[in-house]
Every structure is written in C-alpha cells, then in structure tokens.
mmCIF file of C-alpha atoms in Angstrom:
data_model
loop_
_atom_site.group_PDB
_atom_site.id
_atom_site.type_symbol
_atom_site.label_atom_id
_atom_site.label_comp_id
_atom_site.label_asym_id
_atom_site.label_seq_id
_atom_site.Cartn_x
_atom_site.Cartn_y
_atom_site.Cartn_z
ATOM 1 C CA MET Y 1 -250.359 -138.292 85.666
ATOM 2 C CA LEU Y 2 -250.802 -134.940 84.608
ATOM 3 C CA LYS Y 3 -254.054 -134.279 83.464
ATOM 4 C CA LYS Y 4 -254.855 -132.532 79.656
ATOM 5 C CA ILE Y 5 -256.657 -129.222 79.752
ATOM 6 C CA PHE Y 6 -258.548 -128.777 76.663
ATOM 7 C CA LYS Y 7 -259.691 -125.585 76.048
ATOM 8 C CA THR Y 8 -262.504 -124.680 73.727
ATOM 9 C CA LYS Y 9 -261.880 -122.457 70.951
ATOM 10 C CA TYR Y 10 -263.794 -120.183 69.033
ATOM 11 C CA ILE Y 11 -263.676 -119.167 65.401
ATOM 12 C CA PRO Y 12 -262.144 -115.626 65.750
ATOM 13 C CA TYR Y 13 -264.198 -112.871 63.716
ATOM 14 C CA ASN Y 14 -263.033 -112.573 60.464
ATOM 15 C CA PRO Y 15 -263.917 -109.293 58.046
ATOM 16 C CA LYS Y 16 -264.829 -110.480 54.987
ATOM 17 C CA HIS Y 17 -267.987 -111.361 55.981
ATOM 18 C CA ILE Y 18 -269.361 -107.919 55.519
ATOM 19 C CA GLU Y 19 -267.256 -107.219 52.513
ATOM 20 C CA LEU Y 20 -269.637 -106.138 49.747
ATOM 21 C CA THR Y 21 -269.216 -106.514 45.584
ATOM 22 C CA ALA Y 22 -270.181 -103.694 42.980
ATOM 23 C CA GLU Y 23 -272.873 -106.984 42.262
ATOM 24 C CA ASP Y 24 -273.685 -106.600 45.924
ATOM 25 C CA GLU Y 25 -274.833 -103.504 46.279
ATOM 26 C CA ARG Y 26 -277.311 -103.000 42.530
ATOM 27 C CA ASN Y 27 -278.562 -105.827 44.260
ATOM 28 C CA ILE Y 28 -279.784 -104.019 47.703
ATOM 29 C CA ARG Y 29 -280.933 -101.187 45.337
ATOM 30 C CA THR Y 30 -283.522 -103.426 43.733
ATOM 31 C CA ILE Y 31 -284.254 -104.677 47.291
ATOM 32 C CA THR Y 32 -284.167 -100.675 48.639
ATOM 33 C CA ASP Y 33 -286.418 -100.266 45.963
ATOM 34 C CA ASP Y 34 -288.875 -102.672 45.889
ATOM 35 C CA ILE Y 35 -289.686 -101.954 49.901
ATOM 36 C CA LYS Y 36 -289.882 -98.005 49.388
ATOM 37 C CA SER Y 37 -292.182 -98.730 46.661
ATOM 38 C CA TYR Y 38 -294.656 -101.305 48.989
ATOM 39 C CA ILE Y 39 -293.982 -98.817 52.540
ATOM 40 C CA THR Y 40 -295.088 -96.158 49.644
ATOM 41 C CA ARG Y 41 -298.770 -98.129 49.065
ATOM 42 C CA SER Y 42 -298.735 -100.063 52.239
ATOM 43 C CA ASP Y 43 -301.747 -97.928 53.658
ATOM 44 C CA LYS Y 44 -303.837 -99.111 50.427
ATOM 45 C CA VAL Y 45 -302.796 -102.553 50.330
ATOM 46 C CA SER Y 46 -303.581 -103.338 54.222
ATOM 47 C CA ASP Y 47 -306.512 -100.965 54.384
ATOM 48 C CA VAL Y 48 -305.209 -98.714 57.327
ATOM 49 C CA ASN Y 49 -305.069 -94.802 57.540
ATOM 50 C CA TYR Y 50 -301.067 -95.205 57.514
ATOM 51 C CA HIS Y 51 -298.064 -95.794 56.057
ATOM 52 C CA THR Y 52 -296.699 -99.719 57.395
ATOM 53 C CA ARG Y 53 -293.754 -101.542 57.636
ATOM 54 C CA ASP Y 54 -292.743 -103.600 55.139
ATOM 55 C CA ALA Y 55 -291.881 -106.316 57.129
ATOM 56 C CA HIS Y 56 -293.460 -106.813 60.513
ATOM 57 C CA ALA Y 57 -296.056 -104.445 60.185
ATOM 58 C CA LYS Y 58 -298.143 -105.320 62.937
ATOM 59 C CA GLY Y 59 -297.388 -104.331 66.604
ATOM 60 C CA TYR Y 60 -299.157 -105.671 69.340
ATOM 61 C CA CYS Y 61 -297.316 -104.245 72.011
ATOM 62 C CA ALA Y 62 -294.536 -101.741 72.852
ATOM 63 C CA LEU Y 63 -293.518 -102.285 76.741
ATOM 64 C CA LYS Y 64 -291.138 -100.779 79.108
ATOM 65 C CA ALA Y 65 -288.233 -103.198 79.395
ATOM 66 C CA LYS Y 66 -284.820 -103.365 81.862
ATOM 67 C CA PHE Y 67 -282.070 -104.903 79.804
ATOM 68 C CA GLU Y 68 -279.345 -106.025 82.705
ATOM 69 C CA ILE Y 69 -275.545 -107.194 81.771
ATOM 70 C CA LEU Y 70 -274.498 -109.485 84.103
ATOM 71 C CA ASP Y 71 -271.139 -109.677 85.984
ATOM 72 C CA ASN Y 72 -268.390 -112.156 85.786
ATOM 73 C CA ILE Y 73 -268.842 -113.145 82.050
ATOM 74 C CA PRO Y 74 -266.417 -115.710 80.530
ATOM 75 C CA LYS Y 75 -263.577 -112.851 78.785
ATOM 76 C CA GLU Y 76 -264.593 -114.438 75.545
ATOM 77 C CA TYR Y 77 -268.280 -113.405 76.203
ATOM 78 C CA ALA Y 78 -267.330 -109.953 77.866
ATOM 79 C CA GLN Y 79 -267.524 -108.331 74.081
ATOM 80 C CA GLY Y 80 -268.688 -105.263 72.853
ATOM 81 C CA LEU Y 81 -271.815 -104.571 74.504
ATOM 82 C CA TYR Y 82 -271.409 -107.130 77.019
ATOM 83 C CA ALA Y 83 -268.330 -105.896 77.934
ATOM 84 C CA LYS Y 84 -269.353 -103.707 81.412
ATOM 85 C CA SER Y 85 -272.130 -105.169 83.576
ATOM 86 C CA GLY Y 86 -275.416 -102.721 84.265
ATOM 87 C CA ILE Y 87 -278.370 -101.837 84.250
ATOM 88 C CA HIS Y 88 -280.254 -99.935 81.353
ATOM 89 C CA ASP Y 89 -283.502 -99.272 80.681
ATOM 90 C CA ALA Y 90 -285.146 -100.783 77.648
ATOM 91 C CA VAL Y 91 -288.233 -100.364 75.127
ATOM 92 C CA ILE Y 92 -289.170 -103.490 73.255
ATOM 93 C CA ARG Y 93 -291.744 -104.179 70.819
ATOM 94 C CA PHE Y 94 -293.832 -107.515 69.612
ATOM 95 C CA SER Y 95 -295.315 -107.587 66.230
ATOM 96 C CA ASN Y 96 -296.606 -110.275 63.516
ATOM 97 C CA GLY Y 97 -293.352 -110.694 61.217
ATOM 98 C CA ALA Y 98 -295.687 -110.641 58.258
ATOM 99 C CA SER Y 99 -295.845 -107.747 55.433
ATOM 100 C CA ARG Y 100 -299.219 -106.759 56.040
ATOM 101 C CA VAL Y 101 -301.627 -105.470 59.130
ATOM 102 C CA SER Y 102 -304.517 -108.298 59.363
ATOM 103 C CA PRO Y 103 -306.457 -110.011 61.817
ATOM 104 C CA ASP Y 104 -304.020 -112.329 63.543
ATOM 105 C CA ARG Y 105 -305.697 -115.878 62.022
ATOM 106 C CA LYS Y 106 -304.725 -114.163 58.165
ATOM 107 C CA LEU Y 107 -301.133 -113.752 59.760
ATOM 108 C CA GLY Y 108 -299.099 -116.403 60.546
ATOM 109 C CA LEU Y 109 -297.135 -116.918 64.002
ATOM 110 C CA ALA Y 110 -293.721 -115.505 62.692
ATOM 111 C CA GLN Y 111 -293.470 -112.705 65.973
ATOM 112 C CA GLY Y 112 -290.699 -110.628 66.408
ATOM 113 C CA LEU Y 113 -289.113 -109.500 69.673
ATOM 114 C CA ALA Y 114 -287.210 -105.754 69.193
ATOM 115 C CA ILE Y 115 -285.191 -104.025 71.761
ATOM 116 C CA LYS Y 116 -284.113 -100.716 72.108
ATOM 117 C CA VAL Y 117 -281.383 -100.800 75.252
ATOM 118 C CA PHE Y 118 -280.763 -97.007 76.075
ATOM 119 C CA ASP Y 119 -277.584 -95.173 77.149
ATOM 120 C CA VAL Y 120 -274.842 -97.470 75.587
ATOM 121 C CA PRO Y 121 -271.655 -95.674 74.837
ATOM 122 C CA GLY Y 122 -269.743 -95.828 71.625
ATOM 123 C CA GLU Y 123 -270.252 -95.037 68.036
ATOM 124 C CA LYS Y 124 -272.634 -96.971 66.029
ATOM 125 C CA LEU Y 125 -273.151 -98.073 62.859
ATOM 126 C CA ALA Y 126 -276.213 -96.501 61.737
ATOM 127 C CA PRO Y 127 -275.567 -94.067 59.609
ATOM 128 C CA GLY Y 128 -276.297 -90.554 60.930
ATOM 129 C CA GLU Y 129 -276.908 -91.617 63.762
ATOM 130 C CA GLU Y 130 -272.809 -92.405 64.929
ATOM 131 C CA ASP Y 131 -273.494 -90.286 68.190
ATOM 132 C CA SER Y 132 -276.551 -92.636 69.410
ATOM 133 C CA THR Y 133 -277.012 -93.522 72.814
ATOM 134 C CA THR Y 134 -279.093 -96.998 71.901
ATOM 135 C CA PHE Y 135 -278.609 -99.857 70.908
ATOM 136 C CA ASP Y 136 -281.214 -102.533 69.137
ATOM 137 C CA PHE Y 137 -281.913 -106.157 68.798
ATOM 138 C CA ASN Y 138 -284.501 -107.595 65.575
ATOM 139 C CA LEU Y 139 -284.837 -110.879 66.331
ATOM 140 C CA ILE Y 140 -287.540 -113.504 65.357
ATOM 141 C CA ASN Y 141 -289.654 -116.820 67.295
ATOM 142 C CA HIS Y 142 -287.422 -119.567 64.729
ATOM 143 C CA PRO Y 143 -284.043 -119.909 64.445
ATOM 144 C CA VAL Y 144 -283.006 -119.446 60.621
ATOM 145 C CA PHE Y 145 -283.991 -117.255 57.865
ATOM 146 C CA PHE Y 146 -285.202 -118.546 54.644
ATOM 147 C CA CYS Y 147 -282.429 -116.687 52.269
ATOM 148 C CA ASN Y 148 -278.780 -116.990 52.629
ATOM 149 C CA ARG Y 149 -277.598 -114.646 49.822
ATOM 150 C CA ILE Y 150 -277.741 -111.062 48.538
ATOM 151 C CA GLU Y 151 -278.530 -112.096 44.764
ATOM 152 C CA ASP Y 152 -281.106 -114.718 46.150
ATOM 153 C CA TYR Y 153 -282.587 -112.123 48.143
ATOM 154 C CA ALA Y 154 -283.188 -109.386 45.603
ATOM 155 C CA TYR Y 155 -286.361 -111.378 44.138
ATOM 156 C CA ILE Y 156 -287.254 -113.435 47.386
ATOM 157 C CA SER Y 157 -287.698 -110.134 49.086
ATOM 158 C CA LYS Y 158 -290.506 -109.292 46.410
ATOM 159 C CA LEU Y 159 -291.695 -112.434 47.227
ATOM 160 C CA PHE Y 160 -292.359 -112.135 50.931
ATOM 161 C CA LEU Y 161 -294.161 -109.173 50.399
ATOM 162 C CA GLU Y 162 -296.665 -110.919 48.389
ATOM 163 C CA LEU Y 163 -296.775 -113.825 50.205
ATOM 164 C CA PRO Y 164 -300.495 -112.938 51.589
ATOM 165 C CA GLU Y 165 -301.544 -112.552 48.090
ATOM 166 C CA TYR Y 166 -300.748 -115.791 47.238
ATOM 167 C CA ALA Y 167 -302.072 -117.630 50.840
ATOM 168 C CA GLU Y 168 -305.194 -116.125 49.887
ATOM 169 C CA LYS Y 169 -305.229 -117.687 46.664
ATOM 170 C CA GLY Y 170 -305.008 -121.562 48.552
ATOM 171 C CA ALA Y 171 -303.567 -124.414 46.769
ATOM 172 C CA ARG Y 172 -303.102 -122.853 43.154
ATOM 173 C CA GLY Y 173 -301.744 -119.496 45.117
ATOM 174 C CA LYS Y 174 -299.275 -121.861 47.082
ATOM 175 C CA ALA Y 175 -298.503 -123.612 43.754
ATOM 176 C CA LYS Y 176 -297.445 -120.178 41.872
ATOM 177 C CA LEU Y 177 -295.182 -119.596 45.038
ATOM 178 C CA ALA Y 178 -293.366 -122.619 44.713
ATOM 179 C CA PHE Y 179 -292.996 -122.275 40.821
ATOM 180 C CA ASN Y 180 -292.210 -118.364 41.261
ATOM 181 C CA TRP Y 181 -289.453 -118.987 44.484
ATOM 182 C CA LEU Y 182 -287.757 -121.711 42.916
ATOM 183 C CA THR Y 183 -286.925 -119.993 39.879
ATOM 184 C CA ASN Y 184 -286.905 -116.451 40.307
ATOM 185 C CA TYR Y 185 -289.911 -115.768 38.328
ATOM 186 C CA GLY Y 186 -289.967 -118.624 35.638
ATOM 187 C CA SER Y 187 -286.400 -116.926 34.733
ATOM 188 C CA SER Y 188 -283.766 -119.598 36.055
ATOM 189 C CA LEU Y 189 -283.964 -123.698 36.780
ATOM 190 C CA PRO Y 190 -284.490 -124.921 40.170
ATOM 191 C CA SER Y 191 -281.028 -124.481 41.943
ATOM 192 C CA LYS Y 192 -280.085 -126.641 45.452
ATOM 193 C CA GLU Y 193 -280.168 -123.566 46.824
ATOM 194 C CA SER Y 194 -283.676 -122.784 46.224
ATOM 195 C CA PHE Y 195 -284.756 -125.909 46.824
ATOM 196 C CA LYS Y 196 -283.213 -124.893 50.185
ATOM 197 C CA THR Y 197 -284.256 -121.209 51.118
ATOM 198 C CA PHE Y 198 -288.162 -122.475 50.334
ATOM 199 C CA LYS Y 199 -287.922 -125.288 52.927
ATOM 200 C CA ALA Y 200 -286.748 -122.947 54.895
ATOM 201 C CA LEU Y 201 -289.804 -120.976 54.285
ATOM 202 C CA GLY Y 202 -292.009 -124.036 55.080
ATOM 203 C CA GLY Y 203 -290.327 -123.839 58.132
ATOM 204 C CA PHE Y 204 -292.005 -121.190 59.881
ATOM 205 C CA THR Y 205 -295.376 -122.457 59.311
ATOM 206 C CA THR Y 206 -294.524 -125.204 61.970
ATOM 207 C CA ILE Y 207 -294.225 -122.483 65.200
ATOM 208 C CA GLU Y 208 -296.198 -123.791 67.448
ATOM 209 C CA PRO Y 209 -299.346 -121.739 68.656
ATOM 210 C CA LYS Y 210 -299.133 -119.799 72.199
ATOM 211 C CA ASN Y 211 -298.732 -117.158 74.295
ATOM 212 C CA THR Y 212 -296.224 -114.577 72.588
ATOM 213 C CA LEU Y 213 -293.937 -114.820 75.701
ATOM 214 C CA LEU Y 214 -293.256 -118.662 75.950
ATOM 215 C CA TYR Y 215 -291.695 -118.450 72.416
ATOM 216 C CA ASP Y 216 -287.694 -118.093 72.374
ATOM 217 C CA PHE Y 217 -286.718 -115.133 69.635
ATOM 218 C CA HIS Y 218 -283.515 -115.381 68.201
ATOM 219 C CA SER Y 219 -281.241 -113.616 65.877
ATOM 220 C CA GLN Y 220 -281.131 -116.070 62.985
ATOM 221 C CA GLY Y 221 -278.210 -114.224 61.088
ATOM 222 C CA VAL Y 222 -274.644 -113.873 62.764
ATOM 223 C CA VAL Y 223 -273.852 -110.978 64.673
ATOM 224 C CA ARG Y 224 -269.876 -110.310 65.515
ATOM 225 C CA HIS Y 225 -268.910 -110.619 68.936
ATOM 226 C CA GLY Y 226 -266.107 -108.986 69.575
ATOM 227 C CA ASP Y 227 -263.228 -111.729 68.554
ATOM 228 C CA TYR Y 228 -265.111 -113.996 67.848
ATOM 229 C CA MET Y 229 -268.783 -114.733 65.738
ATOM 230 C CA ALA Y 230 -271.978 -115.956 67.103
ATOM 231 C CA LYS Y 231 -275.863 -116.179 67.541
ATOM 232 C CA ILE Y 232 -278.386 -114.923 69.410
ATOM 233 C CA ARG Y 233 -281.445 -116.113 71.359
ATOM 234 C CA VAL Y 234 -283.709 -114.378 74.033
ATOM 235 C CA THR Y 235 -285.663 -116.945 75.662
ATOM 236 C CA PRO Y 236 -288.196 -117.281 78.752
ATOM 237 C CA THR Y 237 -286.722 -118.085 82.159
ATOM 238 C CA ALA Y 238 -287.768 -121.475 84.150
ATOM 239 C CA ALA Y 239 -289.942 -119.251 86.823
ATOM 240 C CA SER Y 240 -291.081 -116.463 84.516
ATOM 241 C CA THR Y 241 -292.894 -119.412 82.128
ATOM 242 C CA LYS Y 242 -294.912 -120.666 84.741
ATOM 243 C CA LYS Y 243 -296.731 -117.109 85.851
ATOM 244 C CA ILE Y 244 -297.854 -117.678 82.577
ATOM 245 C CA THR Y 245 -301.712 -118.520 82.935
ATOM 246 C CA ARG Y 246 -303.200 -117.352 79.657
ATOM 247 C CA ARG Y 247 -300.717 -119.828 77.617
ATOM 248 C CA ASP Y 248 -302.692 -121.048 74.687
ATOM 249 C CA LEU Y 249 -303.410 -119.342 71.145
ATOM 250 C CA ASP Y 250 -306.539 -119.723 68.875
ATOM 251 C CA VAL Y 251 -306.257 -117.104 66.594
ATOM 252 C CA ASN Y 252 -309.841 -117.892 65.044
ATOM 253 C CA ALA Y 253 -310.750 -117.149 68.227
ATOM 254 C CA SER Y 254 -310.931 -113.302 67.751
ATOM 255 C CA GLN Y 255 -309.894 -110.613 65.518
ATOM 256 C CA GLU Y 256 -307.062 -109.880 68.046
ATOM 257 C CA ALA Y 257 -306.189 -113.055 69.518
ATOM 258 C CA ILE Y 258 -302.141 -112.373 70.312
ATOM 259 C CA ARG Y 259 -301.720 -109.112 71.293
ATOM 260 C CA PRO Y 260 -304.700 -109.217 74.726
ATOM 261 C CA LEU Y 261 -302.430 -112.597 75.901
ATOM 262 C CA ILE Y 262 -299.618 -110.067 76.023
ATOM 263 C CA ILE Y 263 -300.703 -107.382 77.795
ATOM 264 C CA GLU Y 264 -303.280 -109.219 80.380
ATOM 265 C CA GLU Y 265 -300.115 -111.020 81.197
ATOM 266 C CA ILE Y 266 -297.789 -108.315 81.955
ATOM 267 C CA ARG Y 267 -300.370 -106.440 83.644
ATOM 268 C CA GLU Y 268 -300.535 -109.134 86.874
ATOM 269 C CA HIS Y 269 -296.782 -109.759 86.873
ATOM 270 C CA ASP Y 270 -293.660 -109.619 85.470
ATOM 271 C CA TYR Y 271 -291.546 -111.265 83.033
ATOM 272 C CA GLN Y 272 -288.121 -112.321 82.326
ATOM 273 C CA PHE Y 273 -285.704 -113.519 79.170
ATOM 274 C CA ASP Y 274 -282.322 -114.471 79.530
ATOM 275 C CA VAL Y 275 -279.987 -112.790 76.395
ATOM 276 C CA GLN Y 276 -277.705 -115.499 75.452
ATOM 277 C CA ILE Y 277 -274.520 -116.102 73.383
ATOM 278 C CA GLN Y 278 -273.867 -119.047 70.791
ATOM 279 C CA LEU Y 279 -270.193 -118.676 69.813
ATOM 280 C CA CYS Y 280 -268.910 -120.143 66.758
ATOM 281 C CA ARG Y 281 -267.054 -123.613 67.579
ATOM 282 C CA ASN Y 282 -266.813 -124.902 63.842
ATOM 283 C CA LEU Y 283 -267.284 -123.179 60.803
ATOM 284 C CA LYS Y 284 -268.393 -126.493 59.245
ATOM 285 C CA LYS Y 285 -270.987 -127.432 61.986
ATOM 286 C CA GLN Y 286 -272.441 -123.785 62.357
ATOM 287 C CA PRO Y 287 -271.790 -121.949 58.756
ATOM 288 C CA ILE Y 288 -271.782 -117.951 59.069
ATOM 289 C CA GLU Y 289 -273.400 -117.158 55.660
ATOM 290 C CA GLU Y 290 -275.814 -120.035 55.598
ATOM 291 C CA ILE Y 291 -278.028 -118.152 57.691
ATOM 292 C CA THR Y 292 -280.811 -121.145 56.526
ATOM 293 C CA THR Y 293 -278.998 -123.879 59.008
ATOM 294 C CA GLU Y 294 -278.987 -123.990 62.295
ATOM 295 C CA TRP Y 295 -276.345 -124.015 64.741
ATOM 296 C CA LYS Y 296 -277.301 -127.042 66.911
ATOM 297 C CA GLU Y 297 -277.587 -126.305 70.596
ATOM 298 C CA SER Y 298 -275.332 -129.925 71.379
ATOM 299 C CA ASP Y 299 -272.412 -128.197 68.894
ATOM 300 C CA ALA Y 300 -272.432 -124.487 70.230
ATOM 301 C CA PRO Y 301 -274.105 -123.781 73.700
ATOM 302 C CA PHE Y 302 -275.839 -121.019 74.619
ATOM 303 C CA VAL Y 303 -274.475 -119.107 77.297
ATOM 304 C CA THR Y 304 -276.549 -116.005 79.314
ATOM 305 C CA VAL Y 305 -274.543 -112.937 79.131
ATOM 306 C CA ALA Y 306 -277.658 -110.552 79.852
ATOM 307 C CA THR Y 307 -282.026 -110.373 81.475
ATOM 308 C CA LEU Y 308 -284.153 -108.476 79.498
ATOM 309 C CA THR Y 309 -287.456 -107.717 82.370
ATOM 310 C CA ILE Y 310 -290.817 -106.480 81.720
ATOM 311 C CA PRO Y 311 -291.984 -105.195 84.669
ATOM 312 C CA CYS Y 312 -295.952 -105.232 85.833
ATOM 313 C CA GLN Y 313 -296.915 -101.840 84.285
ATOM 314 C CA ASP Y 314 -300.425 -100.635 82.909
ATOM 315 C CA VAL Y 315 -300.843 -100.746 79.387
ATOM 316 C CA PRO Y 316 -303.745 -99.926 76.982
ATOM 317 C CA ASP Y 317 -305.735 -101.872 74.758
ATOM 318 C CA ASP Y 318 -303.820 -100.876 72.154
ATOM 319 C CA GLY Y 319 -300.329 -102.050 73.393
ATOM 320 C CA ASN Y 320 -299.121 -98.317 72.839
ATOM 321 C CA PHE Y 321 -299.493 -97.607 68.979
ATOM 322 C CA GLU Y 322 -298.220 -94.363 68.667
ATOM 323 C CA ILE Y 323 -294.590 -95.821 70.042
ATOM 324 C CA MET Y 324 -294.599 -98.266 68.782
ATOM 325 C CA GLU Y 325 -295.320 -96.956 65.612
ATOM 326 C CA ASN Y 326 -293.466 -94.093 65.635
ATOM 327 C CA LEU Y 327 -289.919 -96.294 66.721
ATOM 328 C CA SER Y 328 -287.216 -97.226 64.492
ATOM 329 C CA PHE Y 329 -285.519 -100.246 65.073
ATOM 330 C CA THR Y 330 -281.825 -101.689 63.124
ATOM 331 C CA PRO Y 331 -279.370 -104.019 63.523
ATOM 332 C CA PHE Y 332 -277.069 -101.479 62.713
ATOM 333 C CA ARG Y 333 -277.838 -99.069 65.747
ATOM 334 C CA CYS Y 334 -275.373 -101.144 67.482
ATOM 335 C CA LEU Y 335 -271.066 -101.138 68.096
ATOM 336 C CA ALA Y 336 -269.010 -102.383 65.510
ATOM 337 C CA GLU Y 337 -267.984 -105.167 67.938
ATOM 338 C CA ASN Y 338 -271.600 -106.516 68.101
ATOM 339 C CA ARG Y 339 -272.192 -105.778 64.294
ATOM 340 C CA PRO Y 340 -274.200 -107.975 61.803
ATOM 341 C CA ILE Y 341 -272.218 -110.341 59.346
ATOM 342 C CA GLY Y 342 -272.813 -112.526 56.489
ATOM 343 C CA ASN Y 343 -273.422 -111.084 53.330
ATOM 344 C CA LEU Y 344 -277.082 -111.119 53.402
ATOM 345 C CA GLN Y 345 -276.718 -109.478 56.659
ATOM 346 C CA GLN Y 346 -275.157 -106.063 55.132
ATOM 347 C CA SER Y 347 -278.329 -105.797 52.703
ATOM 348 C CA ARG Y 348 -280.253 -104.661 55.772
ATOM 349 C CA LEU Y 349 -278.497 -101.451 57.064
ATOM 350 C CA LYS Y 350 -279.777 -99.816 53.653
ATOM 351 C CA ALA Y 351 -283.158 -101.244 54.030
ATOM 352 C CA TYR Y 352 -283.994 -101.190 57.161
ATOM 353 C CA GLN Y 353 -282.680 -97.480 57.090
ATOM 354 C CA ILE Y 354 -285.059 -96.797 53.536
ATOM 355 C CA ALA Y 355 -287.946 -98.144 55.493
ATOM 356 C CA SER Y 356 -287.947 -96.096 58.071
ATOM 357 C CA GLU Y 357 -287.332 -92.816 56.209
ATOM 358 C CA THR Y 358 -289.726 -93.370 53.887
ATOM 359 C CA ARG Y 359 -292.570 -94.550 56.221
ATOM 360 C CA HIS Y 360 -291.997 -91.445 59.200
ATOM 361 C CA LYS Y 361 -292.344 -89.458 55.985
ATOM 362 C CA LEU Y 362 -295.077 -90.437 54.533
ATOM 363 C CA ASN Y 363 -296.933 -90.709 57.523
ATOM 364 C CA ASP Y 364 -295.429 -87.476 58.535
ATOM 365 C CA VAL Y 365 -293.777 -88.028 61.541
ATOM 366 C CA LYS Y 366 -290.217 -86.838 62.646
ATOM 367 C CA ARG Y 367 -287.952 -89.151 62.273
ATOM 368 C CA GLN Y 368 -286.522 -89.205 65.863
ATOM 369 C CA GLU Y 369 -284.138 -91.508 67.809
ATOM 370 C CA PRO Y 370 -285.882 -91.279 71.621
ATOM 371 C CA LYS Y 371 -282.458 -91.085 73.373
ATOM 372 C CA SER Y 372 -284.571 -92.762 77.150
ATOM 373 C CA LEU Y 373 -287.422 -94.233 78.123
ATOM 374 C CA LYS Y 374 -289.220 -91.022 80.052
ATOM 375 C CA GLN Y 375 -289.340 -89.263 76.187
ATOM 376 C CA THR Y 376 -290.049 -92.846 74.614
ATOM 377 C CA PHE Y 377 -293.608 -92.826 77.171
ATOM 378 C CA ASP Y 378 -294.013 -89.310 76.400
ATOM 379 C CA LYS Y 379 -296.917 -87.914 74.334
ATOM 380 C CA SER Y 380 -295.434 -84.979 72.872
ATOM 381 C CA PHE Y 381 -292.142 -86.785 71.687
ATOM 382 C CA PHE Y 382 -293.679 -88.289 68.494
#
C-alpha cells in the first residue's frame, strides 16, 4: 500500500502587504512629526544632557557578538540573508522599550534586542544606505505589538510617548489613558479595534521580571522571507540559560537593576541564542496585518536558521554608553528578500530614519554606519 506524503505548504509572499495609500502617507507624516518633536525635547523630558531615541531610549549595553548562519537549512528557510552559511561579526544593543531614561523601576519590563550583522552583501532598503554592508534586527521581549494599522498609530504613537505621564498619575492616569486610547482623545467612539489594541498594550505588564539574557525576543511584525512570509524569534539556548547565576530581577533594589545583571554574566562566560524563523502556513491562524495576534507555535513551528553568540568580554560599567547611543538600528537596513511587511510596518521606514537623523543632529554626532566590529568599538569613530 502506497503511503501518501503530504508536503507542508507555506503561504507565498504577497507584495500587497507593502503598498501604501495617500492617507497612509499623510498619517506617516503625522507620526514622524510627533517623533521629531519628541526627540527635540527628549533631553528635558528625561533630564539628561543628550537627546534620546523616541523608543528604547535607555540603552543597557552594547556588546560584541557573532552571528552564524547555519548550513543545510531546509530550502524554504534558506532565503535571503539565510541563503548562504557563514559566520559574521555583529554588535548588539540591549535596551528598555520605553521613551524615557529613568530608574528601571519606572520604565516597565519591555526590553529590546537590536542586532547589527556585518559583511552582508547586497542592496539594502534603508534610504541612502543602499550600499551598506550591515543588516539590522530590531526585536523585543514580547510576541505582539499594541497596534495594527498606520491610521491608528497616527494617534497611538503620541500616546506611547506620553505613557510615563499617565503612569505617574496612578489610577486616575490609567483611566485617562484608557479613555484617550479607546476614543482617540475623545474624537470617536470605542471600537473593536481600539479595544483589541488596548488589550495588547496591557499584555506588556505581564512580562516576567528576570535577567534580560533569559528572555525570548520577537520581531512582533511580519517580514518577507524570500518566497514566503515569517516572524522571527531569538531564543536562549538551553545550555546558555543554565550558565546564568543572576537570574532574579528586583527593579526596586537599586536605581540600575537591569544593566548589571547582563554585564556581570557576560564578564564571566559566553552566551548563545538561537535565531529562528516561523513561516506563515495559514492566513487565518497567522494573520499578516494583525500583529496584535500571536502566531501559536503549535500551528507554525519555529526553525533555527542561525545562532547569535555573545562571547565573554570586558564591559565597562556604563555598558559602552557612547557606542550604544551613537549606533543606529533600523529594520529596513536589510535585503528586499527579508524586508518588514504589513501596513503598520511600512511606517517604520521613515520613522526610524527621521528619528536617527534628528537625534544625531541634535547631539552633534556624525550619523555614519560602521563597516566592521573593530570600527564600531574604535573610540575615534563616532
């Protein structure tokens, strides 16, 4: 009796997910204007002597790393960046997701992992950086985002920048935030979509306090994966998690609770993450445009395509402050085969570019992309 072999089917990439309307373009201008305005006053908002990012303002450390693309990856996964095996130098930045620089106890536990991979050939999508040889990832320790569409982010982005002010006012502030979020500052009635996004925002309060090295980090949004569409996860290897001795995080124990946990571990031993791809198999279960919805691993498994190794290294107590502040990361410093897709993600192209240009100009720092790990850690570069 012949056995039937059923091949897994993956949903092909559809270019409709990168198309923008004239209204989308207008809303993107609103978003970028708000970002530029915020960065202009960010030094006063955070009471620091420099202008910060509008998100992930507080960096914890910049670390040297290795990014190894594995050999013998299944052909559906060996797409774009992952089509050729090899070891690349990389630099990573751990950060807090908030728009402020404050003691950790005030910022919440949303944390980011930005990765810059060196010596990646091919034209990049970042405007004016087509010849760049770097490839960036912008990931966060939560699987979903709190917005789905550009039209909603046109006002939600402003609310995000104001979150600390609402939090400082306690229950009254939270009630005001809910009203403004659900009604677009009182201009419309609550909708199914606004309730969905507000619920997704609340999900960030469920992040477990622990050493940053123990988190999974996610793309949240969807990316093109060559012929297909995917999400990305960077997850600690089992062997590495066993090495961590400083596992518990108490943000109330000191002003700076998170950075020392990372640095002290890396001073003692190396650490490794698996870089994984989750291919879309079913558009109902893995929607492209609904990034408030988590793709269940049971429906669409993750497959490891690369490893990210952080070697044991000497790290100053400030986490290499100058380097992590002057580096620029954008998910569009990538190959076309691996670009962000989905309506909201398209706003990130201009948002990241304008945020970086504004910040560097105000800080009187030349905005330039390093060509190597050695150059990145050369104190004379920035």
